[in-house]
XYZ file of C-alpha atoms in Angstrom:
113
model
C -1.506 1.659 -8.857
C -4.302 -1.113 -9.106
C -3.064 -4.830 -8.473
C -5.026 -7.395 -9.910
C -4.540 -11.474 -9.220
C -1.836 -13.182 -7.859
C 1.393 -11.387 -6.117
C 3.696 -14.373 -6.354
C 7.520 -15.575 -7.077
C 6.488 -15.118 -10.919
C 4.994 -11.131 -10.616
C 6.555 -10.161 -7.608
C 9.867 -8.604 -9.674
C 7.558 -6.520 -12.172
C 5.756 -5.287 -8.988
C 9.086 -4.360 -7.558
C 10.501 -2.619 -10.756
C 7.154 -0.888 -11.244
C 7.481 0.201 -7.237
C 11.095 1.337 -7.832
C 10.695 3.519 -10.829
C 7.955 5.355 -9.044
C 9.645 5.778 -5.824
C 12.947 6.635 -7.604
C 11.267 10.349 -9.067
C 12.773 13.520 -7.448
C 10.560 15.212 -4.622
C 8.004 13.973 -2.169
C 5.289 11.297 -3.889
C 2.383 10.162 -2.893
C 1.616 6.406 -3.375
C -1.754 4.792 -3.507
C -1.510 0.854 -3.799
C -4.959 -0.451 -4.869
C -5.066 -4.406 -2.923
C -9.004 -4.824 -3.822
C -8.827 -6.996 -6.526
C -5.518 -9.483 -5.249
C -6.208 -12.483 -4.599
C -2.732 -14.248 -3.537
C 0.369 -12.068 -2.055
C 3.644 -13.812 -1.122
C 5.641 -12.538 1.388
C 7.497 -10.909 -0.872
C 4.994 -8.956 -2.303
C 4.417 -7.712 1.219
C 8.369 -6.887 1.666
C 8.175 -4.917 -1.524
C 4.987 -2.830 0.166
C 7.154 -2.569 3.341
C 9.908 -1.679 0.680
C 8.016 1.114 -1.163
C 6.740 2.808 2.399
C 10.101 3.584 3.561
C 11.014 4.843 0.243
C 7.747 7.179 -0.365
C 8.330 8.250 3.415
C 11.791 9.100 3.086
C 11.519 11.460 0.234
C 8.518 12.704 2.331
C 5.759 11.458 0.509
C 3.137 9.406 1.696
C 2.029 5.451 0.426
C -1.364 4.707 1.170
C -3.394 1.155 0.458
C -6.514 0.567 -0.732
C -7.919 -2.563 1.756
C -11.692 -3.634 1.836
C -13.067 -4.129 5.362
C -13.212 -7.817 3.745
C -11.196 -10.319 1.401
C -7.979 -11.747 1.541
C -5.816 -8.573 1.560
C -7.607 -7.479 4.484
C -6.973 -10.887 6.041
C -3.263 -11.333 4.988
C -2.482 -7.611 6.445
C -3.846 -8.554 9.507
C -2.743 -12.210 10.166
C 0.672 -10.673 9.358
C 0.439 -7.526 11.886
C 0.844 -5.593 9.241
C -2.352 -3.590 8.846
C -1.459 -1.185 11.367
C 1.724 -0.366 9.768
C 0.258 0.970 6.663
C -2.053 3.840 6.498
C -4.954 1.850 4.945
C -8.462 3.217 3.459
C -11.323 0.485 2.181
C -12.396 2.792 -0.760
C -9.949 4.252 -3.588
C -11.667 7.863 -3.212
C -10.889 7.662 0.115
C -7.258 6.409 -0.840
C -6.616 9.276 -2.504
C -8.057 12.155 -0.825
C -5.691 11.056 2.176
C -2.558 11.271 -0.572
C -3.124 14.397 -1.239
C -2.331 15.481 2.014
C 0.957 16.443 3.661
C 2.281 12.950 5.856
C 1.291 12.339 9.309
C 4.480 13.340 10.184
C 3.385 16.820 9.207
C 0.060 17.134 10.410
C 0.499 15.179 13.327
C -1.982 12.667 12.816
C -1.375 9.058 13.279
C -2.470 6.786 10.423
C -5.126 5.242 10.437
C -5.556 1.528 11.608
């Protein structure tokens, strides 16, 4: 999923829906959220990241987001603390390479900070 813009009060609820209907499919799915190209996120858009991460995780998939080293996603994950709570890649090939692969609860690896 590519973002594009502003994550505010007005596209936040399409964001969620979008989020929900993918998370709501039967069996494990991987998630990659691609934050390159945002240029605003409220806090809700970031609740509705935190939102789709416990869903992917719980049915044992894995969400993974698509940060450059610089911009304002980069900068809004980290003034929030929350770049080390996703599992975060600056490059979409990267992105989804790691999806493919079984969680880091399964492979034992830690994401990534």
């Amino acid at each position: 999923m590519r973002l594009v813009g502003e994550l505010d009060a007005l596209t936040v609820p399409a964001f969620e829906t979008k989020l929900a209907n993918l998370t709501d499919s039967s069996g494990p799915l991987s998630l990659v959220v691609d934050l390159t190209a945002v240029t605003f996120a409220s806090s809700a858009a970031l609740g509705a990241l935190v939102q789709a991460r416990l869903a992917v995780e719980a049915a044992g998939g894995r969400l993974v987001l698509v940060v450059p080293s610089e911009g304002r996603a980069r900068r809004l994950l980290t003034l929030t603390n929350l770049l080390a709570y996703f599992e975060v890649r600056e490059v979409l090939e990267d992105a989804l390479l790691v999806a493919r692969r079984p969680g880091p609860e399964a492979s034992g690896d830690a994401p990534p900070r």
